[in-house]
């Protein structure tokens, strides 16, 4: 299901229901991309829509030029490292997006590295949710590289990512040099 909030209408949501059919998912993805391109929304919840890496390519292209979306939730969409990298590249210079949630996907260390690069350059993102992915210690170390220079991020959720003591130490070291977190 896509939930899209239009600018200036805090209680008015455009709702596109998922029919759990590939044809419907393809149609919805094209409608989502069109909405992003037109800059008609501030909040996008596109969870459980089988977007995958291919869909991230289309969303990333539209998002790179978008100046209205503040919150993007792409939870449970089978997004892996390639899709995370495409999104990271698109939001690296985005001056509008404040929150991105990629919970319950398949993002691993490679995707974490791409997102870390994004964090080095994006001075506007305040919340990043990567819970329930496959980051592991290597992904935690990769993210730590971006966190050590990003002073804007206020919230980072990494629950259920197979991060051990070693990954935690890398994150703690990065966060200690990053006062907002």
mmCIF file of C-alpha atoms in Angstrom, residues 57-177:
data_model
loop_
_atom_site.group_PDB
_atom_site.id
_atom_site.type_symbol
_atom_site.label_atom_id
_atom_site.label_comp_id
_atom_site.label_asym_id
_atom_site.label_seq_id
_atom_site.Cartn_x
_atom_site.Cartn_y
_atom_site.Cartn_z
ATOM 1 C CA UNK A 57 16.395 2.722 -9.670
ATOM 2 C CA UNK A 58 13.175 4.424 -10.787
ATOM 3 C CA UNK A 59 12.480 5.947 -7.365
ATOM 4 C CA UNK A 60 16.057 7.233 -7.113
ATOM 5 C CA UNK A 61 15.821 9.028 -10.448
ATOM 6 C CA UNK A 62 12.618 10.763 -9.377
ATOM 7 C CA UNK A 63 13.884 11.467 -5.857
ATOM 8 C CA UNK A 64 17.092 13.110 -7.080
ATOM 9 C CA UNK A 65 15.046 15.997 -8.489
ATOM 10 C CA UNK A 66 12.331 16.044 -5.820
ATOM 11 C CA UNK A 67 12.166 18.991 -3.432
ATOM 12 C CA UNK A 68 9.009 18.170 -1.487
ATOM 13 C CA UNK A 69 9.400 14.727 0.127
ATOM 14 C CA UNK A 70 10.388 14.993 3.789
ATOM 15 C CA UNK A 71 9.763 11.364 4.786
ATOM 16 C CA UNK A 72 10.332 8.241 2.711
ATOM 17 C CA UNK A 73 9.437 4.790 4.058
ATOM 18 C CA UNK A 74 10.304 1.832 1.861
ATOM 19 C CA UNK A 75 10.063 -0.911 4.488
ATOM 20 C CA UNK A 76 9.780 -4.597 3.584
ATOM 21 C CA UNK A 77 10.423 -4.215 -0.152
ATOM 22 C CA UNK A 78 13.236 -6.719 -0.854
ATOM 23 C CA UNK A 79 15.730 -3.897 -1.312
ATOM 24 C CA UNK A 80 19.335 -5.143 -1.280
ATOM 25 C CA UNK A 81 22.727 -3.447 -1.546
ATOM 26 C CA UNK A 82 22.201 -2.295 -5.138
ATOM 27 C CA UNK A 83 18.899 -0.592 -4.321
ATOM 28 C CA UNK A 84 20.328 0.987 -1.168
ATOM 29 C CA UNK A 85 23.215 2.316 -3.243
ATOM 30 C CA UNK A 86 20.880 3.823 -5.824
ATOM 31 C CA UNK A 87 18.822 5.519 -3.119
ATOM 32 C CA UNK A 88 21.951 6.738 -1.325
ATOM 33 C CA UNK A 89 23.272 8.322 -4.498
ATOM 34 C CA UNK A 90 19.941 10.074 -5.092
ATOM 35 C CA UNK A 91 19.663 11.516 -1.582
ATOM 36 C CA UNK A 92 23.324 12.437 -1.200
ATOM 37 C CA UNK A 93 22.655 16.040 -2.260
ATOM 38 C CA UNK A 94 18.941 16.145 -1.442
ATOM 39 C CA UNK A 95 18.185 19.181 0.708
ATOM 40 C CA UNK A 96 14.617 18.229 1.606
ATOM 41 C CA UNK A 97 14.476 14.602 2.789
ATOM 42 C CA UNK A 98 14.656 14.393 6.596
ATOM 43 C CA UNK A 99 13.646 10.781 7.306
ATOM 44 C CA UNK A 100 14.282 7.564 5.432
ATOM 45 C CA UNK A 101 13.181 4.153 6.652
ATOM 46 C CA UNK A 102 14.421 0.966 5.004
ATOM 47 C CA UNK A 103 13.420 -1.525 7.700
ATOM 48 C CA UNK A 104 12.975 -5.229 6.889
ATOM 49 C CA UNK A 105 14.867 -5.283 3.616
ATOM 50 C CA UNK A 106 18.016 -7.193 2.569
ATOM 51 C CA UNK A 107 20.601 -4.435 2.893
ATOM 52 C CA UNK A 108 24.056 -5.746 3.735
ATOM 53 C CA UNK A 109 27.542 -4.284 4.205
ATOM 54 C CA UNK A 110 27.723 -2.994 0.610
ATOM 55 C CA UNK A 111 24.508 -1.016 0.988
ATOM 56 C CA UNK A 112 25.727 0.290 4.352
ATOM 57 C CA UNK A 113 28.907 1.536 2.658
ATOM 58 C CA UNK A 114 26.860 3.438 0.061
ATOM 59 C CA UNK A 115 24.638 4.929 2.765
ATOM 60 C CA UNK A 116 27.740 5.930 4.751
ATOM 61 C CA UNK A 117 29.007 7.850 1.734
ATOM 62 C CA UNK A 118 25.632 9.567 1.531
ATOM 63 C CA UNK A 119 25.846 10.521 5.220
ATOM 64 C CA UNK A 120 29.199 12.197 4.618
ATOM 65 C CA UNK A 121 27.626 14.662 2.189
ATOM 66 C CA UNK A 122 23.961 14.955 3.166
ATOM 67 C CA UNK A 123 23.567 17.687 5.778
ATOM 68 C CA UNK A 124 19.776 17.436 6.059
ATOM 69 C CA UNK A 125 18.852 13.826 6.880
ATOM 70 C CA UNK A 126 17.928 13.593 10.588
ATOM 71 C CA UNK A 127 16.583 10.032 10.872
ATOM 72 C CA UNK A 128 17.756 6.800 9.261
ATOM 73 C CA UNK A 129 16.064 3.479 10.060
ATOM 74 C CA UNK A 130 17.872 0.357 8.873
ATOM 75 C CA UNK A 131 16.413 -2.094 11.387
ATOM 76 C CA UNK A 132 16.023 -5.769 10.454
ATOM 77 C CA UNK A 133 18.499 -5.882 7.591
ATOM 78 C CA UNK A 134 21.749 -7.861 7.167
ATOM 79 C CA UNK A 135 24.389 -5.277 8.029
ATOM 80 C CA UNK A 136 26.530 -7.322 10.414
ATOM 81 C CA UNK A 137 29.780 -5.991 11.832
ATOM 82 C CA UNK A 138 31.161 -5.029 8.439
ATOM 83 C CA UNK A 139 28.059 -2.952 7.696
ATOM 84 C CA UNK A 140 28.289 -1.322 11.131
ATOM 85 C CA UNK A 141 31.933 -0.385 10.481
ATOM 86 C CA UNK A 142 30.941 0.985 7.067
ATOM 87 C CA UNK A 143 28.175 3.126 8.574
ATOM 88 C CA UNK A 144 30.548 4.335 11.275
ATOM 89 C CA UNK A 145 32.703 5.952 8.585
ATOM 90 C CA UNK A 146 29.822 8.194 7.518
ATOM 91 C CA UNK A 147 28.595 8.841 11.053
ATOM 92 C CA UNK A 148 31.954 10.161 12.179
ATOM 93 C CA UNK A 149 31.597 13.229 9.930
ATOM 94 C CA UNK A 150 27.813 13.709 9.892
ATOM 95 C CA UNK A 151 26.629 16.074 12.612
ATOM 96 C CA UNK A 152 23.001 16.357 11.478
ATOM 97 C CA UNK A 153 21.677 12.802 11.933
ATOM 98 C CA UNK A 154 19.746 12.632 15.219
ATOM 99 C CA UNK A 155 18.309 9.103 15.079
ATOM 100 C CA UNK A 156 19.756 5.852 13.755
ATOM 101 C CA UNK A 157 17.896 2.556 14.205
ATOM 102 C CA UNK A 158 19.928 -0.596 13.603
ATOM 103 C CA UNK A 159 17.944 -3.178 15.582
ATOM 104 C CA UNK A 160 18.195 -6.851 14.521
ATOM 105 C CA UNK A 161 21.188 -6.497 12.206
ATOM 106 C CA UNK A 162 23.519 -9.184 13.583
ATOM 107 C CA UNK A 163 25.878 -6.524 14.939
ATOM 108 C CA UNK A 164 28.229 -7.926 17.577
ATOM 109 C CA UNK A 165 30.459 -6.233 20.117
ATOM 110 C CA UNK A 166 33.026 -5.364 17.409
ATOM 111 C CA UNK A 167 30.482 -3.577 15.229
ATOM 112 C CA UNK A 168 29.078 -1.852 18.301
ATOM 113 C CA UNK A 169 32.523 -0.542 19.219
ATOM 114 C CA UNK A 170 32.960 0.943 15.728
ATOM 115 C CA UNK A 171 29.556 2.630 15.948
ATOM 116 C CA UNK A 172 30.171 3.893 19.485
ATOM 117 C CA UNK A 173 33.495 5.398 18.453
ATOM 118 C CA UNK A 174 31.860 7.205 15.511
ATOM 119 C CA UNK A 175 28.921 8.373 17.583
ATOM 120 C CA UNK A 176 31.179 9.716 20.348
ATOM 121 C CA UNK A 177 32.635 12.141 17.799
#
